Coordinates of C-alpha atoms and ligand atoms in Angstrom, one line a residue:
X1 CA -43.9 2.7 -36.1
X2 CA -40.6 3.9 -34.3
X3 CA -41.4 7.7 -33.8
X4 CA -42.1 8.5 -30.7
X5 CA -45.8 8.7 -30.0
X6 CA -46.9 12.5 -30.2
X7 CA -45.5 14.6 -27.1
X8 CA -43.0 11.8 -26.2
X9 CA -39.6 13.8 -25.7
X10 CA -35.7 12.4 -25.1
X11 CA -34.9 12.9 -21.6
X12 CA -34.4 16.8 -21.0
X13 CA -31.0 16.4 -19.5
X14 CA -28.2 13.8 -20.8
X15 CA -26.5 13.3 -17.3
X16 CA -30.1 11.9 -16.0
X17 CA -31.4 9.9 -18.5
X18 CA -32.6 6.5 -18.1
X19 CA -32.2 4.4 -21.1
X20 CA -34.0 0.4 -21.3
X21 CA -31.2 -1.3 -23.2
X22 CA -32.4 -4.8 -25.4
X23 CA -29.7 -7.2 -27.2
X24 CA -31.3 -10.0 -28.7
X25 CA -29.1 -10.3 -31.9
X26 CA -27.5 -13.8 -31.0
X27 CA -28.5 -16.4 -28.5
X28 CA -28.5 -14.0 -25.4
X29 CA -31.8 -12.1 -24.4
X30 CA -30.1 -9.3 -22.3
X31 CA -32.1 -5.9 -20.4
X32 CA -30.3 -3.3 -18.6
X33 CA -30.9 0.1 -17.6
X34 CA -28.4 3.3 -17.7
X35 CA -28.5 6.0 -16.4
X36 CA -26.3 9.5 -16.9
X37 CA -24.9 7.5 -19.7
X38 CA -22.4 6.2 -17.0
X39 CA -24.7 4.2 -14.0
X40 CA -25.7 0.7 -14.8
X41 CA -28.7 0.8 -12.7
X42 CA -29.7 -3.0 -14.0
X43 CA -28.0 -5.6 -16.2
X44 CA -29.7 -8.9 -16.7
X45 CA -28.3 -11.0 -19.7
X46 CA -30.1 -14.6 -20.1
X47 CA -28.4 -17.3 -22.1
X48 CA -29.9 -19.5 -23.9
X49 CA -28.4 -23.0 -22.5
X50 CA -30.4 -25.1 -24.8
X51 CA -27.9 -24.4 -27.9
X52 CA -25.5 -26.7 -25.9
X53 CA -28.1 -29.5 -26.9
X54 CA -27.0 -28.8 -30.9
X55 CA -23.9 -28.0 -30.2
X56 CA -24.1 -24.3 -31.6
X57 CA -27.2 -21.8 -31.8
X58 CA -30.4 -22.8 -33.4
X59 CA -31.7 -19.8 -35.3
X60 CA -35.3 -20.8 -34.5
X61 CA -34.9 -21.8 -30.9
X62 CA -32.6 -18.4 -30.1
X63 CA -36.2 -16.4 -31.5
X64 CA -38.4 -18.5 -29.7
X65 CA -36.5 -18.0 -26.7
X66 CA -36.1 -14.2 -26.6
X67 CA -39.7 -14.2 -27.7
X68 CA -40.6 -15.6 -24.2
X69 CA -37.4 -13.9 -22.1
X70 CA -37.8 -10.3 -23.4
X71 CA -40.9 -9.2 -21.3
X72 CA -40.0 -11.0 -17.9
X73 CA -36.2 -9.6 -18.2
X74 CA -37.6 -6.0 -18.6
X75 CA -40.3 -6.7 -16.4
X76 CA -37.2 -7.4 -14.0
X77 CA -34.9 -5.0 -14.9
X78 CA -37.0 -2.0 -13.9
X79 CA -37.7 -3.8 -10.7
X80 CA -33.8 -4.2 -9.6
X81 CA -33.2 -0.4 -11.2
X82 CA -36.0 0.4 -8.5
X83 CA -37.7 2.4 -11.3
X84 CA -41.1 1.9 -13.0
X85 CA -41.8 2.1 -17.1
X86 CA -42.6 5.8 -16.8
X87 CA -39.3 6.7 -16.1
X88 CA -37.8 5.5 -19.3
X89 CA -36.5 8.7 -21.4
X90 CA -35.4 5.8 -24.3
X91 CA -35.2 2.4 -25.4
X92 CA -32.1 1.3 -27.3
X93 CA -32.5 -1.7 -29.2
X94 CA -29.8 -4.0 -31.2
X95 CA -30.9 -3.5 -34.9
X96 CA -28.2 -4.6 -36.8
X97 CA -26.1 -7.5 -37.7
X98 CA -26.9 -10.7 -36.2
X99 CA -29.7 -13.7 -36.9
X100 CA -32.3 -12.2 -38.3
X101 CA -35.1 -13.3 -36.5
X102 CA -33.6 -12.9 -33.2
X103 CA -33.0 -8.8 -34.6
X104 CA -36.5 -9.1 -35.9
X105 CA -37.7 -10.2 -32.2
X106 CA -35.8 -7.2 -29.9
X107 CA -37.2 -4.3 -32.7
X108 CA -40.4 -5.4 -32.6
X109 CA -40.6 -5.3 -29.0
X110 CA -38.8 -2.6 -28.7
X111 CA -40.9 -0.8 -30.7
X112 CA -44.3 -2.1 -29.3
X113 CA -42.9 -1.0 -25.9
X114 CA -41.9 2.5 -26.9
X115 CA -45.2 2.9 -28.8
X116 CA -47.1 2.1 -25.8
X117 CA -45.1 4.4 -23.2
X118 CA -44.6 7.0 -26.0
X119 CA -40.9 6.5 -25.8
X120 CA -38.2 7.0 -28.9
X121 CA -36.6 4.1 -29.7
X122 CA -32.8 3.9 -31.1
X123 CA -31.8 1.5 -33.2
X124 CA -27.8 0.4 -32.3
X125 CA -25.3 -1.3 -34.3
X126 CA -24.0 -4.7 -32.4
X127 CA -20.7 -4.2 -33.3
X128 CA -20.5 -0.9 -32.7
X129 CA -21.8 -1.2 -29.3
X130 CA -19.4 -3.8 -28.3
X131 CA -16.5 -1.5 -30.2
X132 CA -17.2 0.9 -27.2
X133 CA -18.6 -1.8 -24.2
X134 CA -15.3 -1.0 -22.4
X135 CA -16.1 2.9 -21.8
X136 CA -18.8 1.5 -19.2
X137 CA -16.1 0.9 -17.0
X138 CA -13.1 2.7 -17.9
X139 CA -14.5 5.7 -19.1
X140 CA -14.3 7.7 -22.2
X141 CA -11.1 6.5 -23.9
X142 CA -8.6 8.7 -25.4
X143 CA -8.6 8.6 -29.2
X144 CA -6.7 7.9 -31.6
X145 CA -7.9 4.3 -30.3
X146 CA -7.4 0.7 -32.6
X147 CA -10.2 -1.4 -31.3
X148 CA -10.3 -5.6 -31.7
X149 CA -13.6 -7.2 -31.7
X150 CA -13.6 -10.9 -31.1
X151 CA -16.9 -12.9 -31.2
X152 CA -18.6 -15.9 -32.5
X153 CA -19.8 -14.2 -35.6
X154 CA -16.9 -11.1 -36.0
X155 CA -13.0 -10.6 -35.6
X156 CA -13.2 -6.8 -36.9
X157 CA -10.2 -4.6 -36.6
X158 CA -11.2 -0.7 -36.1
X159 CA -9.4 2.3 -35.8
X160 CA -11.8 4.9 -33.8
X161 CA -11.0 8.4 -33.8
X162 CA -14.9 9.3 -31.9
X163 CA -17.8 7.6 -31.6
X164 CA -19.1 7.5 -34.9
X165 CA -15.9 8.0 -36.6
X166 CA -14.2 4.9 -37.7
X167 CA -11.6 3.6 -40.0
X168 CA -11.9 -0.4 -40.6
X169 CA -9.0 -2.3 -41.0
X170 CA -9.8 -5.7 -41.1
X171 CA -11.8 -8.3 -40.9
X172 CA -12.4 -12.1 -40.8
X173 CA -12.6 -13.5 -44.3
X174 CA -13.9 -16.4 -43.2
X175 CA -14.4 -17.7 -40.1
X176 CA -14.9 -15.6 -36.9
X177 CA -12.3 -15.7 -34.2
X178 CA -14.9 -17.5 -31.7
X179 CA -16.5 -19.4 -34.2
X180 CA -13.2 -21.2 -34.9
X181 CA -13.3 -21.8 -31.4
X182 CA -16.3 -23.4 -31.6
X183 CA -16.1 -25.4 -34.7
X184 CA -13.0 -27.2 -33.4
X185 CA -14.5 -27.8 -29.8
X186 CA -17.0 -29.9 -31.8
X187 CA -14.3 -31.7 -33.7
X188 CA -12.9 -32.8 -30.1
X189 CA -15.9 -33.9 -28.9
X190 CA -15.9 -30.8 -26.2
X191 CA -19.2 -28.8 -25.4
X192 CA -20.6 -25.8 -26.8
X193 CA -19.5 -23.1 -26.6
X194 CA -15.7 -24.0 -27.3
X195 CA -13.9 -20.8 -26.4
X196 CA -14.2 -21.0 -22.7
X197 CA -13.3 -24.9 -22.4
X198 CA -10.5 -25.1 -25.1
X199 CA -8.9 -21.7 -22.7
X200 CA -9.3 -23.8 -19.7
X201 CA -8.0 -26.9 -21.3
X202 CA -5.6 -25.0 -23.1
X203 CA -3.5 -24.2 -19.5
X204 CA -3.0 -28.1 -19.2
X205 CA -1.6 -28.8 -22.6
X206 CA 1.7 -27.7 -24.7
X207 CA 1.0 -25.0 -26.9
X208 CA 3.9 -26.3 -29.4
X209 CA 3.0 -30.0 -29.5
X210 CA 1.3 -29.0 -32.9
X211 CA 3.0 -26.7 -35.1
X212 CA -0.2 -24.6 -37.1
X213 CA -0.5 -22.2 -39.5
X214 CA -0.4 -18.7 -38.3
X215 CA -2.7 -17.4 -41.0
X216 CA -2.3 -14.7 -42.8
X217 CA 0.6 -13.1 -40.7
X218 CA 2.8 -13.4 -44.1
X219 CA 0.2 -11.0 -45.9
X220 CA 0.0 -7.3 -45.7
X221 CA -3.1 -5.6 -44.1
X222 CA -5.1 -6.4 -41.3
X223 CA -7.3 -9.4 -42.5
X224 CA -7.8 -12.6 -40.9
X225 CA -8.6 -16.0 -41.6
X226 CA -8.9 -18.7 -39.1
X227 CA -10.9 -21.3 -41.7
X228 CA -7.9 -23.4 -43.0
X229 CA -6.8 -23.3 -38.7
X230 CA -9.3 -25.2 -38.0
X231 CA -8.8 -27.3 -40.9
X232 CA -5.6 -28.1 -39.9
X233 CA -6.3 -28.8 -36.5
X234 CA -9.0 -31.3 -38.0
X235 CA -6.6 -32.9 -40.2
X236 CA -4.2 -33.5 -37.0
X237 CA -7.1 -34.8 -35.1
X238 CA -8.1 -37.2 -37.4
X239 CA -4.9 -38.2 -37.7
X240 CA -5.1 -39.9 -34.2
X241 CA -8.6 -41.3 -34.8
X242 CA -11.9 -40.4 -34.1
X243 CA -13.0 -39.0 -30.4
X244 CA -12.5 -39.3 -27.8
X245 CA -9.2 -38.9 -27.5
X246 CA -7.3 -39.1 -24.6
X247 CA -7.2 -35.9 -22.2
X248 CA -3.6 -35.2 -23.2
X249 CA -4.0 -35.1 -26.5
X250 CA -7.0 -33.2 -26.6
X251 CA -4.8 -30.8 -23.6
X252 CA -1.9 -30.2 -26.4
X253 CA -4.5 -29.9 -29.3
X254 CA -6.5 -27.2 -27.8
X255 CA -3.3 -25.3 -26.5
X256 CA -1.8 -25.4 -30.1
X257 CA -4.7 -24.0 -31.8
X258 CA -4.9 -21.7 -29.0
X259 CA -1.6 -20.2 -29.2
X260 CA -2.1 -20.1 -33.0
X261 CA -4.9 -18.0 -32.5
X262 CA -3.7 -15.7 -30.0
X263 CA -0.4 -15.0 -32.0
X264 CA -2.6 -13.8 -34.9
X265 CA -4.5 -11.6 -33.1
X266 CA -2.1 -10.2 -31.3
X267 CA 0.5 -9.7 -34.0
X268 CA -2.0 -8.2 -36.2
X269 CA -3.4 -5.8 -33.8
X270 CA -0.2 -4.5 -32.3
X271 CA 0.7 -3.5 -36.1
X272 CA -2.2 -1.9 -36.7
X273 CA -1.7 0.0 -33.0
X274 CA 2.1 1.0 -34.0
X275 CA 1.0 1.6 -37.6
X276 CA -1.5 3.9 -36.5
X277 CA 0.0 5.6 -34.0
X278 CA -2.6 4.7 -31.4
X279 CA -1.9 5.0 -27.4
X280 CA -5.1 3.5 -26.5
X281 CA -6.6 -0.2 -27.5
X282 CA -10.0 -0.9 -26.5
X283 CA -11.3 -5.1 -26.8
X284 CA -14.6 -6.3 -27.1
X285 CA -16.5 -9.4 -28.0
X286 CA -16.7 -13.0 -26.1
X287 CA -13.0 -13.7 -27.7
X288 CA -11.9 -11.2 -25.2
X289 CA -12.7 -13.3 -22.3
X290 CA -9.8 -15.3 -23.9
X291 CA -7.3 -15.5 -20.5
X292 CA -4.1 -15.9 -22.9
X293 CA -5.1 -13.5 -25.2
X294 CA -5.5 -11.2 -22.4
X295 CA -2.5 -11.7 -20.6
X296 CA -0.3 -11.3 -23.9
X297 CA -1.8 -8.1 -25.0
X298 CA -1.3 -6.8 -21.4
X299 CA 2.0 -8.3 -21.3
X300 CA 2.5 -6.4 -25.0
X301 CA 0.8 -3.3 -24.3
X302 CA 2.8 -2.5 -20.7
X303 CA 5.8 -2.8 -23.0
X304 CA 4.9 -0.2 -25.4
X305 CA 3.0 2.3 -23.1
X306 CA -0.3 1.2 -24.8
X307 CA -3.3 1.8 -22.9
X308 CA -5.5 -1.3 -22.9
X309 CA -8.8 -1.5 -21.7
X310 CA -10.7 -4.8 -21.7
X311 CA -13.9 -5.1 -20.5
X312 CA -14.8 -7.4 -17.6
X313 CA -16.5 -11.0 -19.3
X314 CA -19.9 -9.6 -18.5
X315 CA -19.4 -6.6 -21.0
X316 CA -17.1 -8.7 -23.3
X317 CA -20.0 -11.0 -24.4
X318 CA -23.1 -10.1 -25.6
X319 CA -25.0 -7.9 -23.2
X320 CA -27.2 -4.5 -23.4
X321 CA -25.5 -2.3 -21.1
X322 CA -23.1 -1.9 -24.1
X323 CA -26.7 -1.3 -26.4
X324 CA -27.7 1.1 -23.8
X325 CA -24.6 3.6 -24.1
X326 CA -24.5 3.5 -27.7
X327 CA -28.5 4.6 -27.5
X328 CA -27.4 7.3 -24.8
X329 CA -24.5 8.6 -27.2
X330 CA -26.6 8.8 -29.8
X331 CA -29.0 11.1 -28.1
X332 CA -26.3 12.5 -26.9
X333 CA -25.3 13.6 -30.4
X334 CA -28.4 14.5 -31.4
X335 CA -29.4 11.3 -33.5
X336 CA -33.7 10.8 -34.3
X337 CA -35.1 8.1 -34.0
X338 CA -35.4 6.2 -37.4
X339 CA -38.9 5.9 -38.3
X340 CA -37.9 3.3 -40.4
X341 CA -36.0 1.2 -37.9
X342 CA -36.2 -2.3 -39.0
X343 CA -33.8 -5.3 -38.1
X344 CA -30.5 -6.2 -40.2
X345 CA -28.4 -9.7 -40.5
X346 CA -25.5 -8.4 -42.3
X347 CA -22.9 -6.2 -40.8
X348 CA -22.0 -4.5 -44.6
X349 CA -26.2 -3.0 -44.8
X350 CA -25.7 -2.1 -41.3
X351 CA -25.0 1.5 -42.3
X352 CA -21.2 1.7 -40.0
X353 CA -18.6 3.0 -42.6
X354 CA -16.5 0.0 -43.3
X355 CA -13.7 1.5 -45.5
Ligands
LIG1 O1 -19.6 -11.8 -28.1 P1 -20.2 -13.2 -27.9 O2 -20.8 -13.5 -26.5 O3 -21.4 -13.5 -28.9 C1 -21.3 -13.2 -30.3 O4 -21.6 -12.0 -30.7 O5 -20.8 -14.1 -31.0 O6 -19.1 -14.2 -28.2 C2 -19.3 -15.6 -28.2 C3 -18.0 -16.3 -28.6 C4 -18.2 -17.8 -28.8 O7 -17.7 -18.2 -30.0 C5 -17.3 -18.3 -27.6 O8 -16.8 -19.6 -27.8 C6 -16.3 -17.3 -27.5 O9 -17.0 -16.1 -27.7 N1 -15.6 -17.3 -26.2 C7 -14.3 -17.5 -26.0 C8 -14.1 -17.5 -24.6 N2 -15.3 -17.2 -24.0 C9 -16.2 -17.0 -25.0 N3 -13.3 -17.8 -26.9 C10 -12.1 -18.0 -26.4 N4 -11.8 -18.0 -25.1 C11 -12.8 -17.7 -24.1 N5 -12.5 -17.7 -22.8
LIG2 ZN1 -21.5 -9.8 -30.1

């Protein structure tokens, strides 16, 4: 169903190419259109406020919701690129890993829409996508590069040598980064999502009221964990009651798990950096719209004569420009589109090398 209908082509030339980017692997439904690989012609990314009602995504809800978003977001995307269906060479879709129905919603479309304007249709890994989000706009990066990805469902530490050529070195074993975030937001009574409200309420608190666990730091490797974290910061909450706590409290709790947070991520990924030998780190992933995480590594990084490249929060989070350029690089390299090109939850049948 994915082939291209008969006579459908890629775009002749790579530095004019218009790709129609689709993410819908999470709770955001976002369209964007690219051009050259390089010009983000249109970027629309839809979220999905209703989660904040639960308190975290509703699987069901996020499908419905992208369900109903997809075809007025395209619909509006071409119109802001000032371009009309026809001019598509390609759609790149997010295939692979997220929640499975919200995967299975994107392909589909996708596919239906490439069908009907006889249009190929690449299927992108998420994660890689958001390993290379920060080329939009800094540029190709130089390689050897040790990439971080922090998100609500992933804290993945990569060495890249290309695109396409990748050496994992760690992941979360259990909780992501962001979902920690997010878990103990709840436990303070805060909104959803946590990340961006314990950072901001992390600036007004002491980040050594609380002494917690730095997990994993005495371990070799590149791992992380951040479940028994947010266990312990649990355990100290309850230990004051049940919310809601008073604002100073709450203030020195969030900027204690914060700066236990930060430290791990930044310790481990400035080994893996010096281990490697890399002069380039590249950050993607919602986590990365962390403002203490950023300003250490900067702070880190300018020490060493690391070059760091973050993207802006736009192309941190969830977005398709980031699915669009992956799709461009892979016509690029000469990658057909998968006639079998189905949707995938887990990040291991993904088909990325994880070793
Ligand atoms: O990449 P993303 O938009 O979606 C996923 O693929 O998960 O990341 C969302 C995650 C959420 O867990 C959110 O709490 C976290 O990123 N996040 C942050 C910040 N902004 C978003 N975490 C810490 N600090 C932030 N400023
Ligand atoms: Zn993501």
């Amino acid at each position: 169903m994915s082939r291209p209908a008969s006579g459908a082509s890629v775009s002749p030339a790579s530095s004019s190419r218009i790709v129609l980017g689709i993410e819908s692997s999470c709770d955001d439904t976002s369209v964007a259109v690219l051009e050259g690989g390089t010009r983000l012609k249109s970027h629309l990314i839809a979220a999905q406020d209703v989660h904040r009602l639960y308190g975290g995504v509703v699987p069901e809800l996020a499908s419905r919701a992208h369900l109903e978003l997809l075809p007025a977001l395209v619909r509006r995307a071409l119109e802001e690129a000032q371009i009309v269906a026809r001019e598509i060479d390609a759609i790149a879709v997010t295939c692979a890993p997220g929640l499975v129905g919200s995967l299975v919603v994107g392909v589909a479309f996708a596919k239906a829409y490439g069908l009907a304007l006889g249009k190929p249709v690449m299927g992108v890994n998420h994660i890689e996508a958001h390993l290379h989000a920060t080329a939009l706009e800094h540029g190709p990066s130089e390689y050897p590069a040790i990439a971080l990805v922090v998100s609500g469902g992933h804290t993945e530490l990569v060495r890249v040598d290309d695109f396409g050529r990748y050496r994992w070195l760690g992941s979360t074993r259990d909780d992501a980064a962001g979902e920690a975030y997010d878990k103990v937001a709840k436990r303070l009574g805060l909104g959803f999502p946590g990340g961006p409200l314990i950072d901001a309420l992390a600036r007004e608190g002491r980040p050594d009221a609380f002494s917690f666990p730095r997990p994993m730091l005495d371990q070799p490797g590149y791992d992380f964990s951040f479940s028994g974290l947010k266990t312990a910061v649990a355990l100290a909450a309850a230990a004051q009651g049940e919310p809601p706590y008073p604002p100073a409290l709450v203030a020195d709790l969030a900027a204690s798990f914060q700066a236990a947070v930060v430290e791990t991520l930044v310790r481990r990924t400035l080994s893996a950096v010096e281990n490697e030998r890399a002069g380039t780190l590249n950050l993607g992933g919602g986590v990365a719209c962390n403002r203490e995480l950023r300003a250490r590594l900067e702070a880190e990084c300018a020490a060493r004569g690391v070059r760091l490249r973050i993207p802006s929060p736009r192309l941190c989070a969830d977005n398709a420009a980031m699915i669009a350029l992956v799709g461009s690089w892979m016509l690029d390299r000469g990658t057909l589109p998968d006639p079998m090109l189905d949707a995938e939850a887990a990040l291991e049948a993904s088909g990325l090398p994880l070793n």
